[in-house]
Amino acid sequence: MISFEKSKAVVQAQYLIQTVADNMMRPVSRYFDEEEGEIPWDYIEFMHGALRQMGSASLTPDHEKQKEAEKAKKPRQAYVVMAHQIEMLSWGDVGFYLCTPRGGLGSAAVESAGTPEQKDKFLSILNGEKPIFTSMAITEADAGSDNSAIRATAVLDEETNEWILNGEKIFVTAGRLSMENTEGYTVIWASLDLEAGRSGIRSFVVPAGTPGFKIAKKEEKLGIRVSDTVTFVLEDCRVPYDHILGNPKIEKSTEGFKGAMQTFNVTRPLVAATGLGVARAALEEVKKMLEEQGVVLRDGLPRNKMTSIERDVIDMERMVRSSWLLTLKAIWMSDNKISNAKESAMSKLHAGDVSSKVTQKAVELLGPMGYSREFLLEKWMRDAKITDIYEGTGQINRLVAARAILGYRGKDLR
Amino acid sequence: MYSFEPNEEQKMLIDVAKRYAETDLRPAAHEAEEEGIFDPKLIEKGWELGILQASIPDTYGGFGDRSLLTSVLALEELAVGDMAGALSILAPSLFVTPILIAGTEEQKTNWIPPVIEAEWKAYTAAMIEYAYDYDPNELKTTATLDGDSYLLKGEKRFVPFADQAEAIIVYANLDGKTQGFIVPKGLEGLEVGEREATLGTNGLQTFSLVLDNVKVPKANRLGGEAGHDFAPILAAAQTSLAAVAVGVARASFEYARDYSKERFVLGSFIAQKQSIAFMIAEMAAEVEAIRLLTWEAAYMLDKGEETAAHSAYLALMGAIDMAMMVTDRGVQILGGHGYIREHPVELWFRNGRGIASLTGLVMG
Ligand SMILES: Cc1cc2nc3c(=O)[nH]c(=O)nc-3n(C[C@H](O)[C@H](O)[C@H](O)COP(=O)(O)OP(=O)(O)OC[C@H]3O[C@@H](n4cnc5c(N)ncnc54)[C@H](O)[C@@H]3O)c2cc1C
């Protein structure tokens, strides 16, 4: 039965996180944007404590709870709740959201590709006394959009039963938080056999402090400056045998790679949610600031009676709302185990456009005030732009969506 | 809790509407547009699907409760078949639905059953007026109290089936508020004008209508003496028009998608070229986004949520741009062939522009 009713869990989550956003993010948003490289420990400690207390309401779906719900034949909603949390955190400050402990792309990879033992080992440590971060390193200097082109290698040392990793990874989100500032881990994508192409690619858990691992560079960025983005260098970096996620055998099929790609079906709508949180923030701020300057935004007028500002604001509003519904539907499909490669790519490409357009329009609409660093509008425009770049650029998501729509494979459309 | 899955009853109705749209509406669309008339037998067949009847309670001759969401789902499917056809079949809803929403008990029992229990007959409504800034909330046609009657004065345009209408709901400005009046045929001063010629949807027969101080009994004011709130009627009209936009856009998207996989140019199918494939991906995303916005508006209206009117407005604002963006690309993807009337994309392109101007021409 079609329903647009928010569940209690969603309402609660939104309420809680809005409080966090109002008190712990917005007041220091500007500071951390200007002081690139400083770590928002207050926020991190607070979130870690809060998420620990809430237990199940953490930012990674609780699989025990999910299973219980399934048994009780209750509808699953963990991802829908999570999308709301992420949207609201990003409404507060998307850079801060990326500095939220426990979750992160690394644990998501363990979650989707790990064995039960690996999940036990690498997910339970997130729950400890001290905050822990995880990250995921796929991108290399010569392998961005085309992540099958990665050159990092993993070789098994049969004597010690360890994997030896070598290579260089760039643009790792929370690389420093996971590997330098906390006792976390990263998940490295590397090839078991460079000749084997996609089917040779596996991912490996590398804990902080592993010899042979180092951080080589910290990027300075357009936006989301509070979130660190770094380069990893791995030189004969050794991890135990059971740190490989998934099947260690190289088979002809590319199932392993496809499995990894399926993680994107969940993460893409969640990234869409981050951009839409920023866009909603910008939209609300624009309305507020315009009203403060005496602009009355009338509701319900036909197009041809509106002022140009009224028209822009309505366009922004319907873009944000429709894109959000597209995102919700994609993530709702994940909860309900309906295959959603098309929908998740569509939500990401749509939200990538919408978050960029809306935040850019917001700056334009406020004139010199929009351009000023006295207000957050210009920051949100910089922050929002990343939505259309990581987790597959807008172009890559167009390819993925188009293939699904047209029934094409990679070789048919590239 | 959020869900995006129609219930069983809705699925059945979607299915029925879809089949009719495919086997009857679509094949007839081209000729109807060229000839300016839809085969009445086809309209009757569409009427008998019971899409409107299913949302009228049995006290008034129907067999279900009103759900705009359900109507919107069916309307979209019909519009995928053909917009003019969909609007023709549902013209009586323009008359019945406002009465159901805002009428007095007496108006409902008097006026609804004769429409619902019979074969398709021309019942309709007159809302649209000629003005660049046409605004249903500020109509130029006026209603003035005159003893026991209201005098209606003004000119309406694009009134479906006005020439053969048994009765029309005429919307007019009464002291600054839009009110509906039930106007039976044959009243003095009611003049049906020229058959309208339009950019698209010519299969739907519309007419201009002059009201020269038409005297309507007080009892025919929608909602009786106290009148009614126009907002829910307008919201239903906006949401329904948005659903039609989604249907038209979907038709264009699906046709262009299939064509692009068969058209071979410079070494590959055009669908294999990014500039075409990317357009297709964007079209699909935009159609789906506005579709969900429309569902949400319908859901909110059914629930009587306070923000529902705004949702409906938002859905239509989105639908206006979406319909034009998608139908324009539909033509573009077919290239020169898209410009030839043998292919339907040019008709959808013309119809798509209508969404900006036709509030009041459809109501589910
Ligand atoms: C702030 C930030 C954080 C990041 N975090 C992470 C992280 O945590 N982990 C990680 O592994 N990576 C991360 N990345 C990397 C990110 O995923 C890549 O930058 C992105 O996938 C694009 O790769 P690229 O930069 O090499 O661009 P390129 O692949 O060089 O693309 C350049 C341009 O070409 C277009 N293009 C590429 N291929 C095609 C094609 N087939 N068809 C049409 N157009 C195409 C792209 O859309 C883009 O516009 C991060 C990046 C940034 C900026």
mmCIF file with all atom_site columns, N, CA and C in Angstrom, chain A residues 61-79 111 119 332-338, chain B residues 1:
data_model
loop_
_atom_site.group_PDB
_atom_site.id
_atom_site.type_symbol
_atom_site.label_atom_id
_atom_site.label_alt_id
_atom_site.label_comp_id
_atom_site.label_asym_id
_atom_site.label_entity_id
_atom_site.label_seq_id
_atom_site.pdbx_PDB_ins_code
_atom_site.Cartn_x
_atom_site.Cartn_y
_atom_site.Cartn_z
_atom_site.occupancy
_atom_site.B_iso_or_equiv
_atom_site.pdbx_formal_charge
_atom_site.auth_seq_id
_atom_site.auth_comp_id
_atom_site.auth_asym_id
_atom_site.auth_atom_id
_atom_site.pdbx_PDB_model_num
ATOM 1  N N  . PRO A 1 61  ? 23.025 -0.168  9.910  1.00 0.00 ? 61  PRO A N  1
ATOM 2  C CA . PRO A 1 61  ? 21.813 -0.907  10.223 1.00 0.00 ? 61  PRO A CA 1
ATOM 3  C C  . PRO A 1 61  ? 22.137 -2.092  11.128 1.00 0.00 ? 61  PRO A C  1
ATOM 4  N N  . ASP A 1 62  ? 21.332 -2.304  12.138 1.00 0.00 ? 62  ASP A N  1
ATOM 5  C CA . ASP A 1 62  ? 21.556 -3.371  13.085 1.00 0.00 ? 62  ASP A CA 1
ATOM 6  C C  . ASP A 1 62  ? 20.967 -4.669  12.525 1.00 0.00 ? 62  ASP A C  1
ATOM 7  N N  . HIS A 1 63  ? 21.860 -5.594  12.190 1.00 0.00 ? 63  HIS A N  1
ATOM 8  C CA . HIS A 1 63  ? 21.366 -6.770  11.483 1.00 0.00 ? 63  HIS A CA 1
ATOM 9  C C  . HIS A 1 63  ? 20.582 -7.731  12.349 1.00 0.00 ? 63  HIS A C  1
ATOM 10 N N  . GLU A 1 64  ? 20.884 -7.736  13.632 1.00 0.00 ? 64  GLU A N  1
ATOM 11 C CA . GLU A 1 64  ? 20.082 -8.580  14.525 1.00 0.00 ? 64  GLU A CA 1
ATOM 12 C C  . GLU A 1 64  ? 18.646 -8.084  14.520 1.00 0.00 ? 64  GLU A C  1
ATOM 13 N N  . LYS A 1 65  ? 18.529 -6.773  14.661 1.00 0.00 ? 65  LYS A N  1
ATOM 14 C CA . LYS A 1 65  ? 17.182 -6.158  14.675 1.00 0.00 ? 65  LYS A CA 1
ATOM 15 C C  . LYS A 1 65  ? 16.455 -6.439  13.363 1.00 0.00 ? 65  LYS A C  1
ATOM 16 N N  . GLN A 1 66  ? 17.216 -6.326  12.270 1.00 0.00 ? 66  GLN A N  1
ATOM 17 C CA . GLN A 1 66  ? 16.620 -6.557  10.951 1.00 0.00 ? 66  GLN A CA 1
ATOM 18 C C  . GLN A 1 66  ? 16.061 -7.971  10.873 1.00 0.00 ? 66  GLN A C  1
ATOM 19 N N  . LYS A 1 67  ? 16.872 -8.916  11.378 1.00 0.00 ? 67  LYS A N  1
ATOM 20 C CA . LYS A 1 67  ? 16.447 -10.311 11.306 1.00 0.00 ? 67  LYS A CA 1
ATOM 21 C C  . LYS A 1 67  ? 15.202 -10.536 12.151 1.00 0.00 ? 67  LYS A C  1
ATOM 22 N N  . GLU A 1 68  ? 15.207 -9.918  13.350 1.00 0.00 ? 68  GLU A N  1
ATOM 23 C CA . GLU A 1 68  ? 14.026 -10.035 14.214 1.00 0.00 ? 68  GLU A CA 1
ATOM 24 C C  . GLU A 1 68  ? 12.788 -9.519  13.492 1.00 0.00 ? 68  GLU A C  1
ATOM 25 N N  . ALA A 1 69  ? 12.950 -8.355  12.866 1.00 0.00 ? 69  ALA A N  1
ATOM 26 C CA . ALA A 1 69  ? 11.818 -7.747  12.167 1.00 0.00 ? 69  ALA A CA 1
ATOM 27 C C  . ALA A 1 69  ? 11.314 -8.688  11.077 1.00 0.00 ? 69  ALA A C  1
ATOM 28 N N  . GLU A 1 70  ? 12.271 -9.331  10.425 1.00 0.00 ? 70  GLU A N  1
ATOM 29 C CA . GLU A 1 70  ? 11.903 -10.221 9.342  1.00 0.00 ? 70  GLU A CA 1
ATOM 30 C C  . GLU A 1 70  ? 11.081 -11.395 9.866  1.00 0.00 ? 70  GLU A C  1
ATOM 31 N N  . LYS A 1 71  ? 11.568 -11.937 10.984 1.00 0.00 ? 71  LYS A N  1
ATOM 32 C CA . LYS A 1 71  ? 10.860 -13.080 11.569 1.00 0.00 ? 71  LYS A CA 1
ATOM 33 C C  . LYS A 1 71  ? 9.449  -12.679 11.970 1.00 0.00 ? 71  LYS A C  1
ATOM 34 N N  . ALA A 1 72  ? 9.340  -11.489 12.542 1.00 0.00 ? 72  ALA A N  1
ATOM 35 C CA . ALA A 1 72  ? 8.037  -11.025 12.994 1.00 0.00 ? 72  ALA A CA 1
ATOM 36 C C  . ALA A 1 72  ? 7.204  -10.516 11.827 1.00 0.00 ? 72  ALA A C  1
ATOM 37 N N  . LYS A 1 73  ? 7.732  -10.687 10.621 1.00 0.00 ? 73  LYS A N  1
ATOM 38 C CA . LYS A 1 73  ? 7.056  -10.224 9.399  1.00 0.00 ? 73  LYS A CA 1
ATOM 39 C C  . LYS A 1 73  ? 6.727  -8.728  9.443  1.00 0.00 ? 73  LYS A C  1
ATOM 40 N N  . LYS A 1 74  ? 7.573  -8.004  10.157 1.00 0.00 ? 74  LYS A N  1
ATOM 41 C CA . LYS A 1 74  ? 7.384  -6.547  10.154 1.00 0.00 ? 74  LYS A CA 1
ATOM 42 C C  . LYS A 1 74  ? 8.166  -5.964  8.991  1.00 0.00 ? 74  LYS A C  1
ATOM 43 N N  . PRO A 1 75  ? 7.677  -4.869  8.405  1.00 0.00 ? 75  PRO A N  1
ATOM 44 C CA . PRO A 1 75  ? 8.422  -4.286  7.300  1.00 0.00 ? 75  PRO A CA 1
ATOM 45 C C  . PRO A 1 75  ? 9.790  -3.792  7.782  1.00 0.00 ? 75  PRO A C  1
ATOM 46 N N  . ARG A 1 76  ? 10.806 -3.966  6.938  1.00 0.00 ? 76  ARG A N  1
ATOM 47 C CA . ARG A 1 76  ? 12.141 -3.516  7.301  1.00 0.00 ? 76  ARG A CA 1
ATOM 48 C C  . ARG A 1 76  ? 12.306 -2.061  6.920  1.00 0.00 ? 76  ARG A C  1
ATOM 49 N N  . GLN A 1 77  ? 12.965 -1.319  7.765  1.00 0.00 ? 77  GLN A N  1
ATOM 50 C CA . GLN A 1 77  ? 13.121 0.099   7.451  1.00 0.00 ? 77  GLN A CA 1
ATOM 51 C C  . GLN A 1 77  ? 14.474 0.667   7.851  1.00 0.00 ? 77  GLN A C  1
ATOM 52 N N  . ALA A 1 78  ? 15.430 -0.200  8.145  1.00 0.00 ? 78  ALA A N  1
ATOM 53 C CA . ALA A 1 78  ? 16.711 0.293   8.661  1.00 0.00 ? 78  ALA A CA 1
ATOM 54 C C  . ALA A 1 78  ? 17.359 1.298   7.704  1.00 0.00 ? 78  ALA A C  1
ATOM 55 N N  . TYR A 1 79  ? 17.352 1.003   6.423  1.00 0.00 ? 79  TYR A N  1
ATOM 56 C CA . TYR A 1 79  ? 18.000 1.916   5.483  1.00 0.00 ? 79  TYR A CA 1
ATOM 57 C C  . TYR A 1 79  ? 17.210 3.207   5.294  1.00 0.00 ? 79  TYR A C  1
ATOM 58 N N  . GLU A 1 111 ? 30.418 -5.150  6.091  1.00 0.00 ? 111 GLU A N  1
ATOM 59 C CA . GLU A 1 111 ? 29.012 -5.508  6.217  1.00 0.00 ? 111 GLU A CA 1
ATOM 60 C C  . GLU A 1 111 ? 28.513 -6.283  4.991  1.00 0.00 ? 111 GLU A C  1
ATOM 61 N N  . LYS A 1 119 ? 32.640 -10.133 10.190 1.00 0.00 ? 119 LYS A N  1
ATOM 62 C CA . LYS A 1 119 ? 31.715 -9.114  10.693 1.00 0.00 ? 119 LYS A CA 1
ATOM 63 C C  . LYS A 1 119 ? 31.851 -8.996  12.201 1.00 0.00 ? 119 LYS A C  1
ATOM 64 N N  . TRP A 1 332 ? 14.327 2.477   -0.041 1.00 0.00 ? 332 TRP A N  1
ATOM 65 C CA . TRP A 1 332 ? 13.220 1.605   0.395  1.00 0.00 ? 332 TRP A CA 1
ATOM 66 C C  . TRP A 1 332 ? 13.322 0.247   -0.310 1.00 0.00 ? 332 TRP A C  1
ATOM 67 N N  . MET A 1 333 ? 13.741 0.263   -1.549 1.00 0.00 ? 333 MET A N  1
ATOM 68 C CA . MET A 1 333 ? 13.921 -0.996  -2.282 1.00 0.00 ? 333 MET A CA 1
ATOM 69 C C  . MET A 1 333 ? 15.035 -1.825  -1.644 1.00 0.00 ? 333 MET A C  1
ATOM 70 N N  . SER A 1 334 ? 16.083 -1.161  -1.172 1.00 0.00 ? 334 SER A N  1
ATOM 71 C CA . SER A 1 334 ? 17.147 -1.888  -0.472 1.00 0.00 ? 334 SER A CA 1
ATOM 72 C C  . SER A 1 334 ? 16.602 -2.569  0.775  1.00 0.00 ? 334 SER A C  1
ATOM 73 N N  . ASP A 1 335 ? 15.809 -1.849  1.548  1.00 0.00 ? 335 ASP A N  1
ATOM 74 C CA . ASP A 1 335 ? 15.201 -2.445  2.739  1.00 0.00 ? 335 ASP A CA 1
ATOM 75 C C  . ASP A 1 335 ? 14.375 -3.669  2.376  1.00 0.00 ? 335 ASP A C  1
ATOM 76 N N  . ASN A 1 336 ? 13.704 -3.580  1.252  1.00 0.00 ? 336 ASN A N  1
ATOM 77 C CA . ASN A 1 336 ? 12.792 -4.656  0.868  1.00 0.00 ? 336 ASN A CA 1
ATOM 78 C C  . ASN A 1 336 ? 13.407 -5.669  -0.086 1.00 0.00 ? 336 ASN A C  1
ATOM 79 N N  . LYS A 1 337 ? 14.742 -5.578  -0.218 1.00 0.00 ? 337 LYS A N  1
ATOM 80 C CA . LYS A 1 337 ? 15.472 -6.532  -1.052 1.00 0.00 ? 337 LYS A CA 1
ATOM 81 C C  . LYS A 1 337 ? 14.936 -6.619  -2.477 1.00 0.00 ? 337 LYS A C  1
ATOM 82 N N  . ILE A 1 338 ? 14.532 -5.480  -3.011 1.00 0.00 ? 338 ILE A N  1
ATOM 83 C CA . ILE A 1 338 ? 14.124 -5.424  -4.414 1.00 0.00 ? 338 ILE A CA 1
ATOM 84 C C  . ILE A 1 338 ? 15.338 -4.899  -5.174 1.00 0.00 ? 338 ILE A C  1
ATOM 85 N N  . MET B 2 1   ? 4.541  4.305   7.747  1.00 0.00 ? 1   MET B N  1
ATOM 86 C CA . MET B 2 1   ? 5.821  3.892   7.178  1.00 0.00 ? 1   MET B CA 1
ATOM 87 C C  . MET B 2 1   ? 5.786  4.008   5.654  1.00 0.00 ? 1   MET B C  1
#
